[in-house]
Amino acid sequence: VGLCRSALAAEANDNGASAAVDGGAVGGLLALGRELLRLASEGGAQPLVLSKVSRQVDIEAHDTLQRQRRLQQLQESSRCHTCPLRAAHFEQSMTRSSVAAEIEDLDKELGSESL
């Protein structure tokens, strides 16, 4: 107990606080420490063990995030963002996409009618 109080007092002095340490706080920490020791001795407190699957998911999520960042940087560095005709080009692209989708739908419709 004396060691804990002196350590807390030293930390308080290092932080510019007064040397007086709240006895209630020290008592609470000691009670918490005792409870943790009791749980550990009874086998109730087990360390957290991450499975290989969990680690693999974390690695895959990190890789996906890195890939997303690279693609965003590539997209943001495109010359298209500074093009004065950007709006017209966007409209042309949307028109081409909708025409291509309509052609694909008609191909499917004709394919199913010919059966």
XYZ file of C-alpha atoms in Angstrom:
115
model
C 0.000 0.000 0.000
C 2.807 2.391 0.874
C 4.516 1.699 -2.436
C 1.315 2.404 -4.399
C 0.734 5.674 -2.538
C 4.314 6.801 -3.033
C 4.157 5.932 -6.758
C 0.897 7.837 -7.148
C 2.317 10.783 -5.196
C 5.414 10.836 -7.406
C 3.229 10.776 -10.527
C 1.086 13.581 -9.127
C 4.217 15.640 -8.456
C 5.495 14.955 -11.989
C 2.193 16.225 -13.386
C 2.379 19.400 -11.308
C -0.412 18.322 -8.951
C -0.288 18.345 -5.193
C 1.509 15.578 -3.364
C -1.648 14.552 -1.525
C -3.126 11.373 -2.974
C -6.760 10.508 -2.494
C -6.869 7.504 -0.187
C -10.224 6.418 -1.664
C -8.722 6.143 -5.138
C -5.823 4.058 -3.827
C -8.229 1.850 -1.889
C -10.330 1.341 -5.020
C -7.271 0.380 -7.054
C -6.158 -2.050 -4.379
C -9.609 -3.642 -4.257
C -9.591 -3.971 -8.042
C -6.127 -5.545 -7.925
C -7.227 -8.034 -5.289
C -10.296 -8.981 -7.334
C -8.172 -9.546 -10.437
C -5.740 -11.728 -8.482
C -8.647 -13.726 -7.057
C -10.142 -14.293 -10.501
C -6.774 -15.324 -11.930
C -6.159 -17.795 -9.104
C -9.609 -19.350 -9.590
C -9.059 -19.672 -13.321
C -11.879 -17.243 -14.077
C -9.791 -14.622 -15.841
C -8.539 -16.028 -19.098
C -6.450 -14.048 -21.576
C -8.073 -13.031 -24.828
C -6.970 -15.372 -27.607
C -7.647 -14.327 -31.184
C -8.237 -17.145 -33.586
C -6.484 -17.424 -36.927
C -9.808 -16.707 -38.640
C -10.161 -13.422 -36.752
C -6.625 -12.394 -37.640
C -7.212 -13.329 -41.283
C -10.369 -11.200 -41.382
C -8.415 -8.277 -39.916
C -5.678 -8.683 -42.528
C -8.212 -8.916 -45.363
C -10.052 -5.826 -44.110
C -6.770 -3.920 -43.936
C -5.810 -5.016 -47.455
C -9.235 -3.980 -48.763
C -8.915 -0.587 -47.093
C -5.459 -0.062 -48.613
C -6.774 -1.031 -52.058
C -9.681 1.392 -51.662
C -7.305 4.225 -50.724
C -5.079 3.525 -53.742
C -8.078 3.530 -56.079
C -9.405 6.767 -54.582
C -6.022 8.423 -55.026
C -5.903 7.214 -58.630
C -9.392 8.529 -59.255
C -8.655 11.894 -57.627
C -5.479 12.329 -59.667
C -7.358 11.856 -62.964
C -7.094 14.637 -65.545
C -10.867 14.446 -65.990
C -11.438 16.437 -62.785
C -9.867 19.524 -64.342
C -11.404 19.145 -67.811
C -13.522 22.147 -68.874
C -15.833 19.778 -70.798
C -16.315 17.455 -67.824
C -20.111 17.925 -67.675
C -20.566 17.239 -71.390
C -18.320 14.180 -71.205
C -20.256 12.899 -68.186
C -23.562 13.244 -70.053
C -22.114 11.422 -73.065
C -20.876 8.628 -70.828
C -24.272 8.290 -69.147
C -26.012 8.229 -72.539
C -23.643 5.508 -73.779
C -24.236 3.476 -70.628
C -28.008 3.708 -70.884
C -27.949 2.802 -74.610
C -25.686 -0.195 -73.861
C -28.038 -1.335 -71.073
C -31.050 -1.003 -73.402
C -29.282 -3.010 -76.130
C -28.466 -5.731 -73.596
C -32.092 -5.840 -72.428
C -33.317 -6.133 -76.025
C -30.806 -8.941 -76.678
C -32.156 -10.837 -73.675
C -35.741 -10.223 -74.767
C -35.040 -11.392 -78.318
C -33.133 -14.402 -76.996
C -36.005 -15.521 -74.816
C -38.626 -14.932 -77.594
C -36.685 -17.009 -80.113
C -36.925 -20.082 -77.926
